[in-house]
Tab-separated table of C-alpha atoms in Angstrom:
chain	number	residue	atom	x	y	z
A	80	UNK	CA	44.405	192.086	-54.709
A	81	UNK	CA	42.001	188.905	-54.784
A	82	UNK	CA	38.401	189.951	-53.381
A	83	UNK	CA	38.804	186.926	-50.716
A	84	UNK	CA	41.890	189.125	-49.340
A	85	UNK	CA	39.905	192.165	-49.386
A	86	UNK	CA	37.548	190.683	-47.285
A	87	UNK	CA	39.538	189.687	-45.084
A	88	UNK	CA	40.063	192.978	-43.336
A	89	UNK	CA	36.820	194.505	-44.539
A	90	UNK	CA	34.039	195.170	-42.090
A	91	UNK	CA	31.166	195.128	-44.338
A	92	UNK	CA	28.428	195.985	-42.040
A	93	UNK	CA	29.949	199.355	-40.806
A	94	UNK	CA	31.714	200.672	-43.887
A	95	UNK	CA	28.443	200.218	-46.125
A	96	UNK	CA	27.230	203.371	-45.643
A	97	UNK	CA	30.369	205.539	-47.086
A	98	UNK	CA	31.143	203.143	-50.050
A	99	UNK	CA	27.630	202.453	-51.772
A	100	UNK	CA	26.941	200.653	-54.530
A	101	UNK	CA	23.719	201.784	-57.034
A	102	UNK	CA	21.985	199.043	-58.900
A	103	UNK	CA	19.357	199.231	-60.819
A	104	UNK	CA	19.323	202.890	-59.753
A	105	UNK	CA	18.220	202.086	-56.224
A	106	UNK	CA	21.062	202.927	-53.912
A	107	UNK	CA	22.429	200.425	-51.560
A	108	UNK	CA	22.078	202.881	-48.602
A	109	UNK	CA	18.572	202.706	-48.955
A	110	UNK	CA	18.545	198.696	-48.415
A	111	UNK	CA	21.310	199.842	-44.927
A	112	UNK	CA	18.830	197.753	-43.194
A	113	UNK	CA	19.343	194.581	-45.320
A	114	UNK	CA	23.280	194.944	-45.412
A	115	UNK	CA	24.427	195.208	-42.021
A	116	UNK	CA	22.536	191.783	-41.064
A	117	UNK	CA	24.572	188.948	-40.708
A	118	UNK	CA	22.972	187.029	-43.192
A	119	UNK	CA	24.207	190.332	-46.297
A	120	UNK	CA	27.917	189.982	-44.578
A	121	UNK	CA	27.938	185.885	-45.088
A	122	UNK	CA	26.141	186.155	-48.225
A	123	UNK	CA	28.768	188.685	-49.575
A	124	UNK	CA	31.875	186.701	-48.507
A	125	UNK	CA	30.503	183.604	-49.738
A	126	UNK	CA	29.737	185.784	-53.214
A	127	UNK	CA	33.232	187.301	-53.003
A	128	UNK	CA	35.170	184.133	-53.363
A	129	UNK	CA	33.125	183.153	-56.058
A	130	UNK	CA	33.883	185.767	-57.740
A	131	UNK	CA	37.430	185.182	-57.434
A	132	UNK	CA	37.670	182.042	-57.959
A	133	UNK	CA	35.836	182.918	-61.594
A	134	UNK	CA	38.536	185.651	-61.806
A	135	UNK	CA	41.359	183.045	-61.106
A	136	UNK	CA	40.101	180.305	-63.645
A	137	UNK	CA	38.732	177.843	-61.394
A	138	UNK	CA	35.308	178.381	-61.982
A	139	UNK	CA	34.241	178.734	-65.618
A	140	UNK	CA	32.906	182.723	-66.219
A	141	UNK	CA	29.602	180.693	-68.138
A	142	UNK	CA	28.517	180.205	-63.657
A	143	UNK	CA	29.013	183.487	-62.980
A	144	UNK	CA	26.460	184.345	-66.134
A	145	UNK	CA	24.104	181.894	-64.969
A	146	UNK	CA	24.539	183.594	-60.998
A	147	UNK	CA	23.630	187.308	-62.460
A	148	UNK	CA	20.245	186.026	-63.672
A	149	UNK	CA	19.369	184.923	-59.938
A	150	UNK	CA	17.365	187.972	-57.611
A	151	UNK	CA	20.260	188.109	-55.633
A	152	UNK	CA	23.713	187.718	-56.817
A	153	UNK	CA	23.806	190.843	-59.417
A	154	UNK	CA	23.734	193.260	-56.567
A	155	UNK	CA	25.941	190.783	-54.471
A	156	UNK	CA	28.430	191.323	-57.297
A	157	UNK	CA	27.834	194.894	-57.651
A	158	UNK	CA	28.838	195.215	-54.294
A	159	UNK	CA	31.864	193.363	-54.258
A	160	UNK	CA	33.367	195.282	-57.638
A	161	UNK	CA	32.444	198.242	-55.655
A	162	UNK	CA	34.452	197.613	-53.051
A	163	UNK	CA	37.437	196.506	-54.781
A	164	UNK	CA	37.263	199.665	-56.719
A	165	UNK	CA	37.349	201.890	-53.360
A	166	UNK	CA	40.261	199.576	-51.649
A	167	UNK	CA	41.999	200.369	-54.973
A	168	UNK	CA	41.325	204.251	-54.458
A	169	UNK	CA	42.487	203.853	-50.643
A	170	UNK	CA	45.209	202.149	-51.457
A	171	UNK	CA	46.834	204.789	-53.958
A	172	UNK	CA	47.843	207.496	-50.700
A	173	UNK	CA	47.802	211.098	-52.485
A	174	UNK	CA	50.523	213.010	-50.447
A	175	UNK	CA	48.666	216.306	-51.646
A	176	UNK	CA	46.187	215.829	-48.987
A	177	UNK	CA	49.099	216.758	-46.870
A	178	UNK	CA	49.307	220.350	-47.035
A	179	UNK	CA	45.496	220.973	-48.233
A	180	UNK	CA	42.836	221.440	-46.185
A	181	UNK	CA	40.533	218.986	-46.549
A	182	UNK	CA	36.364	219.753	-45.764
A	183	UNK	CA	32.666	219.021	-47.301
A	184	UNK	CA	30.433	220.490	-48.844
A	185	UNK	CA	26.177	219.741	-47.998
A	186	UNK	CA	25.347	220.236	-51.759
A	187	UNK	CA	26.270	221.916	-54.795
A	188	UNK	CA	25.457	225.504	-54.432
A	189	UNK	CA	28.450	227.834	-53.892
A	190	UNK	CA	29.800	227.725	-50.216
A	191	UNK	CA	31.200	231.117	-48.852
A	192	UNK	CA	34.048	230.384	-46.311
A	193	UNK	CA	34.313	233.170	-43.927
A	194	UNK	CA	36.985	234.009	-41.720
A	195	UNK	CA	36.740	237.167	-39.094
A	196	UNK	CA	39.955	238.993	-38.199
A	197	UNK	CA	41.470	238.366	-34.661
A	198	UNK	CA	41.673	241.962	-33.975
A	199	UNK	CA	44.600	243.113	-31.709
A	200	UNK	CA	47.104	240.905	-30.693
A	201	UNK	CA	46.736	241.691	-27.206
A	202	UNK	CA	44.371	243.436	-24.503
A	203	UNK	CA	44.829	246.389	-23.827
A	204	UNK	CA	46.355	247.890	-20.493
A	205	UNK	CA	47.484	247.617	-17.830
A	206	UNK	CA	44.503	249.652	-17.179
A	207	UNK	CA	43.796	252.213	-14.704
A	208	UNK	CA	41.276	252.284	-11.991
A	209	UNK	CA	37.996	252.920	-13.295
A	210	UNK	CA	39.233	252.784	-17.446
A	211	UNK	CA	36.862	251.640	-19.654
A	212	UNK	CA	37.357	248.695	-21.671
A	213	UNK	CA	38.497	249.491	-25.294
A	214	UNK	CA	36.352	248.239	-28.182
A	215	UNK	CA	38.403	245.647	-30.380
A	216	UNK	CA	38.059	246.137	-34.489
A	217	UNK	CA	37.245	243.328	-36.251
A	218	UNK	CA	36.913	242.801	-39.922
A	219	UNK	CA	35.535	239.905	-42.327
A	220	UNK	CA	36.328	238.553	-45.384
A	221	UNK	CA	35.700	235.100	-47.520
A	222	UNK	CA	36.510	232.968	-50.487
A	223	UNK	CA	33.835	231.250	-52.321
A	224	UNK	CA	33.726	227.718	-54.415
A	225	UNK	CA	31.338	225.178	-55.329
A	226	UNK	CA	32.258	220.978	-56.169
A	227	UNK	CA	31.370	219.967	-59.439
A	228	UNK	CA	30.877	216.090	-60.287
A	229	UNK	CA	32.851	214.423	-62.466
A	230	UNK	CA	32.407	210.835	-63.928
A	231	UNK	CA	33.114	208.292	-66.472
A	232	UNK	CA	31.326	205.353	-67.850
A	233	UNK	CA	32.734	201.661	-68.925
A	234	UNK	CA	31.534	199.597	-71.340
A	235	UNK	CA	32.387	196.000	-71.341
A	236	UNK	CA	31.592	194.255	-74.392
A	237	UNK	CA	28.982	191.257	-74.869
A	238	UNK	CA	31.321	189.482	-76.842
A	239	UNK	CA	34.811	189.787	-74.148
A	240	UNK	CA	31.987	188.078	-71.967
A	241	UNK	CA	31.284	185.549	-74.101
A	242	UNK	CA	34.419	184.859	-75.162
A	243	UNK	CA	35.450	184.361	-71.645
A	244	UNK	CA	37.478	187.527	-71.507
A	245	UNK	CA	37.864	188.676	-68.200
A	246	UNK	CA	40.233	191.261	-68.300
A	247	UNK	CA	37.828	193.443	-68.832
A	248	UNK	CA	36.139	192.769	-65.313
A	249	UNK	CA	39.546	192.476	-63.774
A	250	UNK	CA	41.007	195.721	-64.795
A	251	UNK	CA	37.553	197.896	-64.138
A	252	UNK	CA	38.410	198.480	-60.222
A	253	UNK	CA	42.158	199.670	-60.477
A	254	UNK	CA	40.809	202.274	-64.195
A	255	UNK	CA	38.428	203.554	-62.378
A	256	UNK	CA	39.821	203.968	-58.823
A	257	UNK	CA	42.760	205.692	-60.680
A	258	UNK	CA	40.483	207.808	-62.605
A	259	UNK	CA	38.985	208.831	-59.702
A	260	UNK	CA	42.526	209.626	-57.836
A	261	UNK	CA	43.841	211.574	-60.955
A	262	UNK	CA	40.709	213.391	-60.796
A	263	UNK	CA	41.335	214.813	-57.399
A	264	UNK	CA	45.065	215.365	-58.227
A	265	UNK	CA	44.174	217.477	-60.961
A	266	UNK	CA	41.177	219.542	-59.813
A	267	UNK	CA	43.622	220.307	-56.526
A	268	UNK	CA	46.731	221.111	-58.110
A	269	UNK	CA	45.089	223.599	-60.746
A	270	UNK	CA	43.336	225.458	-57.815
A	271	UNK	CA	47.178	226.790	-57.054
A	272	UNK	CA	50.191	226.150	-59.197
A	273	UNK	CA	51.381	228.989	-60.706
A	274	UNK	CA	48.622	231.051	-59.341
A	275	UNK	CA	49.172	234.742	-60.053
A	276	UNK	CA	46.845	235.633	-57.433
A	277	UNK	CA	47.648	233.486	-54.907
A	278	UNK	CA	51.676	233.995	-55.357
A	279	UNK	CA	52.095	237.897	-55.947
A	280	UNK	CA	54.932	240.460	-54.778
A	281	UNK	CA	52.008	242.774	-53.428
A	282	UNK	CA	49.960	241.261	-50.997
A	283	UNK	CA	49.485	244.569	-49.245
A	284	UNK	CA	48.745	244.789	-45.507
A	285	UNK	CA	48.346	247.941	-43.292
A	286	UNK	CA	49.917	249.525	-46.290
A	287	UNK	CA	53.286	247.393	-46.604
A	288	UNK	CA	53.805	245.052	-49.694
A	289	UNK	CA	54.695	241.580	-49.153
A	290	UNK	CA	55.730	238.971	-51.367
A	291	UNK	CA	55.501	235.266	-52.007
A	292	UNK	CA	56.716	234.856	-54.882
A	293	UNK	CA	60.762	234.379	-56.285
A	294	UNK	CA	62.496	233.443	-58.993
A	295	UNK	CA	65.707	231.583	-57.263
A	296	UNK	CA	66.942	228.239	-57.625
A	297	UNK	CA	67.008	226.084	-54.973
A	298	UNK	CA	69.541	225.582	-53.003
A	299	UNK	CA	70.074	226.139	-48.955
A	300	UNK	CA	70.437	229.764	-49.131
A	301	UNK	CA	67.508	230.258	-51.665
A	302	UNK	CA	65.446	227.951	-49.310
A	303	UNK	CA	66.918	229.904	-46.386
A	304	UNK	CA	65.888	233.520	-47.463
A	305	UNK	CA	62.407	231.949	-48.320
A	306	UNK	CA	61.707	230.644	-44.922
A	307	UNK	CA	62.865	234.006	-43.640
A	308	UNK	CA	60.972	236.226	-45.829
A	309	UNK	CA	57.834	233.842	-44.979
A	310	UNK	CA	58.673	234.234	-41.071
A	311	UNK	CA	58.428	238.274	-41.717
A	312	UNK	CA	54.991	238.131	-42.935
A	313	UNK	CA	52.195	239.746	-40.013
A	314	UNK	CA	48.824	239.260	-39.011
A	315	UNK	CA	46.218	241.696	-40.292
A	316	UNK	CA	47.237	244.596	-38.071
A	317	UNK	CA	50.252	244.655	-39.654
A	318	UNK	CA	52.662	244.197	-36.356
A	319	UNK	CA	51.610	241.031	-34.647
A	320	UNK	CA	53.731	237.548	-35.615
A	321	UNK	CA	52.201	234.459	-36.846
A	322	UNK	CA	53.030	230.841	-36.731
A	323	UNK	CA	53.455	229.899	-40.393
A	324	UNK	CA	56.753	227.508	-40.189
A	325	UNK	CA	56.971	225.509	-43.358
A	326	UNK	CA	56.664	222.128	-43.690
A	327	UNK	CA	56.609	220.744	-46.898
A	328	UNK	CA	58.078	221.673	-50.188
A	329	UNK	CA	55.789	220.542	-53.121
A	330	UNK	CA	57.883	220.117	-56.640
A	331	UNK	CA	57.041	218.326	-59.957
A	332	UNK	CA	59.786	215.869	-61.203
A	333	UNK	CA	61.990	213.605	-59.539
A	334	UNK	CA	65.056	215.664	-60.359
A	335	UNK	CA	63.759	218.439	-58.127
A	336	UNK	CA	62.628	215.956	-55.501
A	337	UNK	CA	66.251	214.736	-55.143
A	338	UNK	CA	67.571	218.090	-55.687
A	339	UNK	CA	65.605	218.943	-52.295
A	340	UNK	CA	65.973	215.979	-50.258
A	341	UNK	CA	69.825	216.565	-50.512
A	342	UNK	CA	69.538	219.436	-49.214
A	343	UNK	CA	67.024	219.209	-45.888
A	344	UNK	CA	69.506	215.938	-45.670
A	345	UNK	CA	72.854	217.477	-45.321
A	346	UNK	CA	74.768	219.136	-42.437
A	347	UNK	CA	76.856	220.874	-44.743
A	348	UNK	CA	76.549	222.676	-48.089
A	349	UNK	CA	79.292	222.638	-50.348
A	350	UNK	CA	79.392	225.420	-52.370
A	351	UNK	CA	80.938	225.825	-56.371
A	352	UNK	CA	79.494	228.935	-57.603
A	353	UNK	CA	79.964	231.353	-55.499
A	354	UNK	CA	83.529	233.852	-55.428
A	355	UNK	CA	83.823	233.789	-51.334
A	356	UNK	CA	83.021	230.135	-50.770
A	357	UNK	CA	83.790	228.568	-53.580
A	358	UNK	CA	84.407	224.966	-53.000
A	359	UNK	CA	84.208	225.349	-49.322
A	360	UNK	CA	82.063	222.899	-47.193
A	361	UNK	CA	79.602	225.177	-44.188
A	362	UNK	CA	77.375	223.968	-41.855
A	363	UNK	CA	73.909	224.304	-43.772
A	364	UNK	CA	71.855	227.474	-43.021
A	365	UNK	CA	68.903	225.412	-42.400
A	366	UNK	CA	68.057	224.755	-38.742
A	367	UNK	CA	68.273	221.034	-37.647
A	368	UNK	CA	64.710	221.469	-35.808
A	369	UNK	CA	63.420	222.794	-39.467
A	370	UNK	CA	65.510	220.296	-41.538
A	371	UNK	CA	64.276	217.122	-39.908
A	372	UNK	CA	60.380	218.196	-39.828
A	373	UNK	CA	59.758	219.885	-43.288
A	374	UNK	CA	59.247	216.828	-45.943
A	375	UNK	CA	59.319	216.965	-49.891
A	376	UNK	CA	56.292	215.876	-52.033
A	377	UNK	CA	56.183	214.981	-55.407
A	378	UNK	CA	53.314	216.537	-57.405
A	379	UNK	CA	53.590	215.604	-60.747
A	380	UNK	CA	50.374	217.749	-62.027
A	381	UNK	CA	52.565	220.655	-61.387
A	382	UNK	CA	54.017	220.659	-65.266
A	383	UNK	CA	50.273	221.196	-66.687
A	384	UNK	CA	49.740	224.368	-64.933
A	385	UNK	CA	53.339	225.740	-64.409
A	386	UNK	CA	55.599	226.399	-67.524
A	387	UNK	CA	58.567	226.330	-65.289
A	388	UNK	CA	57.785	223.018	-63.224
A	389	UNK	CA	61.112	221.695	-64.240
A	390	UNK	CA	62.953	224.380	-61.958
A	391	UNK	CA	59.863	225.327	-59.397
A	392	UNK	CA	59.337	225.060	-55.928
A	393	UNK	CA	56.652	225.466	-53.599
A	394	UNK	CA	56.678	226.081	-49.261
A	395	UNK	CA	53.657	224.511	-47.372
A	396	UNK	CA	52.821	225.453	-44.021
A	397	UNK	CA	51.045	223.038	-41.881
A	398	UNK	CA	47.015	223.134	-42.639
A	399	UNK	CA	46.665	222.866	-38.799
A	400	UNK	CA	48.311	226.432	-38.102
A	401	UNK	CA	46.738	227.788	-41.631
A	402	UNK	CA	46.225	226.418	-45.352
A	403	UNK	CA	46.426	228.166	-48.903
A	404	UNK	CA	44.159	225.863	-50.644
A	405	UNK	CA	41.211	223.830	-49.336
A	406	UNK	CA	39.607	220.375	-51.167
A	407	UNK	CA	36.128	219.779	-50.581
A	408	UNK	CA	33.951	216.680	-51.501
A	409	UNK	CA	30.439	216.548	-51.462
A	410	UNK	CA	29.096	215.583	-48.036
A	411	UNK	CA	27.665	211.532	-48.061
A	412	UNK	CA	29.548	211.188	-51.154
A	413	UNK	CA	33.175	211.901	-50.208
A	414	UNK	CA	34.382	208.285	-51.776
A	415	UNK	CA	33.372	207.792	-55.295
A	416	UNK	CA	30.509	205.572	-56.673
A	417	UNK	CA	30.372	202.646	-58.486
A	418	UNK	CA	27.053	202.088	-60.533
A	419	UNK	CA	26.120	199.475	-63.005
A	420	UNK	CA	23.377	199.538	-65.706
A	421	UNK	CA	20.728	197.375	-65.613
A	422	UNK	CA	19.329	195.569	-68.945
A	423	UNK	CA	16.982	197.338	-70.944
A	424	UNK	CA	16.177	194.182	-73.351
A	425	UNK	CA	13.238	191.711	-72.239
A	426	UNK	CA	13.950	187.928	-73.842
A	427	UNK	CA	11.197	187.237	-75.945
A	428	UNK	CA	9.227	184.116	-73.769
A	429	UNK	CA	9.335	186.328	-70.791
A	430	UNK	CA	11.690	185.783	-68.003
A	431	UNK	CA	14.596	187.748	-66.221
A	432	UNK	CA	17.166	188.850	-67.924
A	433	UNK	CA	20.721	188.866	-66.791
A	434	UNK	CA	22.534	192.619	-66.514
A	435	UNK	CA	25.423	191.015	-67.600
A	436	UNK	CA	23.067	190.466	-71.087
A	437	UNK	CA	23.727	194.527	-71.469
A	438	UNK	CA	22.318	196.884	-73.394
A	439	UNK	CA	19.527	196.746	-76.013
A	440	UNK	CA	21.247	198.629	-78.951
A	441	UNK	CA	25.082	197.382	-78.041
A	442	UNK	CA	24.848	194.491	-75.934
A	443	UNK	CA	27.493	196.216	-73.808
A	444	UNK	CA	27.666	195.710	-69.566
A	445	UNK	CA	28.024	199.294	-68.824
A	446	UNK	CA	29.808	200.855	-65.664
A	447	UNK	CA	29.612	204.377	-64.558
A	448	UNK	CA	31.888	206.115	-61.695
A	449	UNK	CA	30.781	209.302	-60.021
A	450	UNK	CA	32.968	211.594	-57.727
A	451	UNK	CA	31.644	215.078	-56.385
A	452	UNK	CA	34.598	217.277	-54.980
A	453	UNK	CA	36.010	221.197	-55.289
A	454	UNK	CA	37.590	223.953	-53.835
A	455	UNK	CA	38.963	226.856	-53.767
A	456	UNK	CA	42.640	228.688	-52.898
A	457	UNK	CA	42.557	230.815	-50.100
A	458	UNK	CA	44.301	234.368	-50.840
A	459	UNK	CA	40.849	236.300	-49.826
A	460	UNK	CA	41.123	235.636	-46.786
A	461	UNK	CA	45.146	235.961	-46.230
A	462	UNK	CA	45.993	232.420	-47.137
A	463	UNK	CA	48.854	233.546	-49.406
A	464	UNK	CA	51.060	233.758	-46.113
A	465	UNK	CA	51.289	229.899	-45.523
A	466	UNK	CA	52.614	229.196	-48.593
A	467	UNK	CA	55.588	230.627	-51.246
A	468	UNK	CA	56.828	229.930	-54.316
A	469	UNK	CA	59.806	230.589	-56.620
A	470	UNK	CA	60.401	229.463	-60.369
A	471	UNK	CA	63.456	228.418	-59.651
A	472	UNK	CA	65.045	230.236	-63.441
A	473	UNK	CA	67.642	232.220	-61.579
């Protein structure tokens, strides 16, 4: 993607204040005032296709050394990397987000989510003339997390500069906006996979045992008896239905992911190892209205938390009607952070010195990302009924 193109359907002035750029330690929120005038938007453009025309060799990089030592132009450029970097991050769409429910956070001191029992399903009655209204029982519970922040720095060499190297400069956006995206990936999927809290054959309530948690392969019927055994779970009181219907199916290879798709995809379901059908094609126990809304996603994180992710599968209920896990980010920092280090050398003779001149000791241009985000899964407070999961070994 060239940084003209970006432009193109960028609006600087009213995106600036969720994807900042730091330079010279001085935030560019703080300068919000500066930025959204029409002069900052022209002045970037005009800065962005410089920039790209140095990337794309028709400028020599030596004018884009000589541009850094003007007032200007370093944060100009600053900005423009930053952007890149975030319309990298953007563009990579993690399908986790899907069936997590997504929040912030105001700072980094553990959050307590709370979440207060409905009480009984229904009012009481019909009541008689005169009956006093019964009091309704409610209890509370939570689940507690913090976000932690997570970074990484990139040095660029004096030399690659000066030896008109600019892969280094080119590649910077996409590392570090897929840094930041594995990051997330990561920190999510370990919240969950093979959880042994979360997915349990005991989740007691009103003193009956449920489970989310089986060891079949998948298949229609194994996916069948799941989404049954998920429809049977109740609300607190231990009687009253809820509206879990599952929606996506998370696994970690592609095998699996085809394995699944074949089945939500077919009508009917031949079956080979089994005595009474063997070799004889049914209608698929899956309901059509099921089959064509629940989806598969590929989570390939899976295998570094769950020794069977070759054969697992997990069930995902819409986070609208009620989530397992939620993802926070840190609230005015939900997009990560580009900074850039400014030179700590002075040029003997006085005079500014160019960051692109880097550091005293190394001469290197150095980069740093930050990203703030956390969570938490949600079994304290009943979450283990909108979701299952099965190894898949039997």
């Amino acid at each position: 993607m060239k940084f003209k193109q970006l432009l193109e359907g960028f609006n600087a002035a009213q995106s600036v204040m969720h994807e900042r750029f730091s330079f010279g330690g001085q935030p560019v929120r703080s300068m919000a005032r500066r930025i959204q005038s029409p002069q900052y938007v022209q002045s970037l453009a005009e800065a962005a296709t410089f920039v790209a025309d140095v990337f794309d060799g028709r400028q020599p990089l030596w004018m884009l050394k000589e541009a850094m030592s003007t007032s200007d132009f370093p944060l100009l450029f600053g900005d423009t990397i930053d952007r890149l970097m975030v319309a990298k991050w953007k563009a990579i769409e993690p399908t986790w987000r899907d069936y997590a429910k997504i929040s912030t956070c105001r700072d980094f001191r553990p959050v307590k989510r709370f979440r207060c029992t409905r009480g009984a399903a229904l009012l009481h009655g019909p009541m008689s003339p005169g009956e006093s209204y019964k009091g309704d029982a409610v209890d509370e519970s939570y689940y507690e997390y913090s976000v932690g922040k997570y970074g990484r720095r990139r040095d660029i060499l004096w030399e690659a500069l000066v030896n008109d190297d600019l892969g280094a400069l080119r590649d910077a956006p996409d590392d570090l906006a897929w840094q930041a995206v594995n990051t997330e990936a990561y920190e999510f999927t370990r919240l969950w996979a093979a959880n042994t809290t979360l997915y349990a054959i005991n989740h007691a309530v009103a003193g009956v045992n449920y489970s989310n948690l089986g060891n079949a392969a998948f298949d229609a019927d194994a996916l069948a008896a799941a989404i049954g055994e998920m429809g049977e779970y109740p609300a607190e009181d231990g009687e009253s239905p809820i509206m879990n219907d599952p929606l996506y199916i998370v696994v970690g290879t592609r095998t699996m992911q085809m394995r699944v798709e074949q089945v939500l995809n077919s009508l009917i379901v031949a079956y080979t190892g089994s005595s009474d059908r063997d070799n004889l094609p049914v209608a698929n126990l899956i309901p059509a209205q099921l089959r064509n809304t629940m989806q598969v996603r590929l989570n390939p994180w899976i295998r570094l938390f769950d020794t069977d992710y070759q054969t697992a599968w997990y069930i995902f209920s819409d986070p609208a009607a009620g989530y397992a896990v939620e993802f926070s980010f840190l609230q005015g920092h939900e997009l990560p952070e580009l900074f850039m280090k400014n030179s700590n050398q002075v040029q003997m003779g006085g005079g500014a010195v160019s960051p692109m001149e880097g550091d005293f000791d190394t001469d290197a241009v150095g980069y740093k990302l930050r990203h703030c985000c956390g969570g938490s899964h949600t079994n304290a407070v009943g979450g283990w009924r909108f979701t299952w999961r099965s190894t898949g070994t039997v």
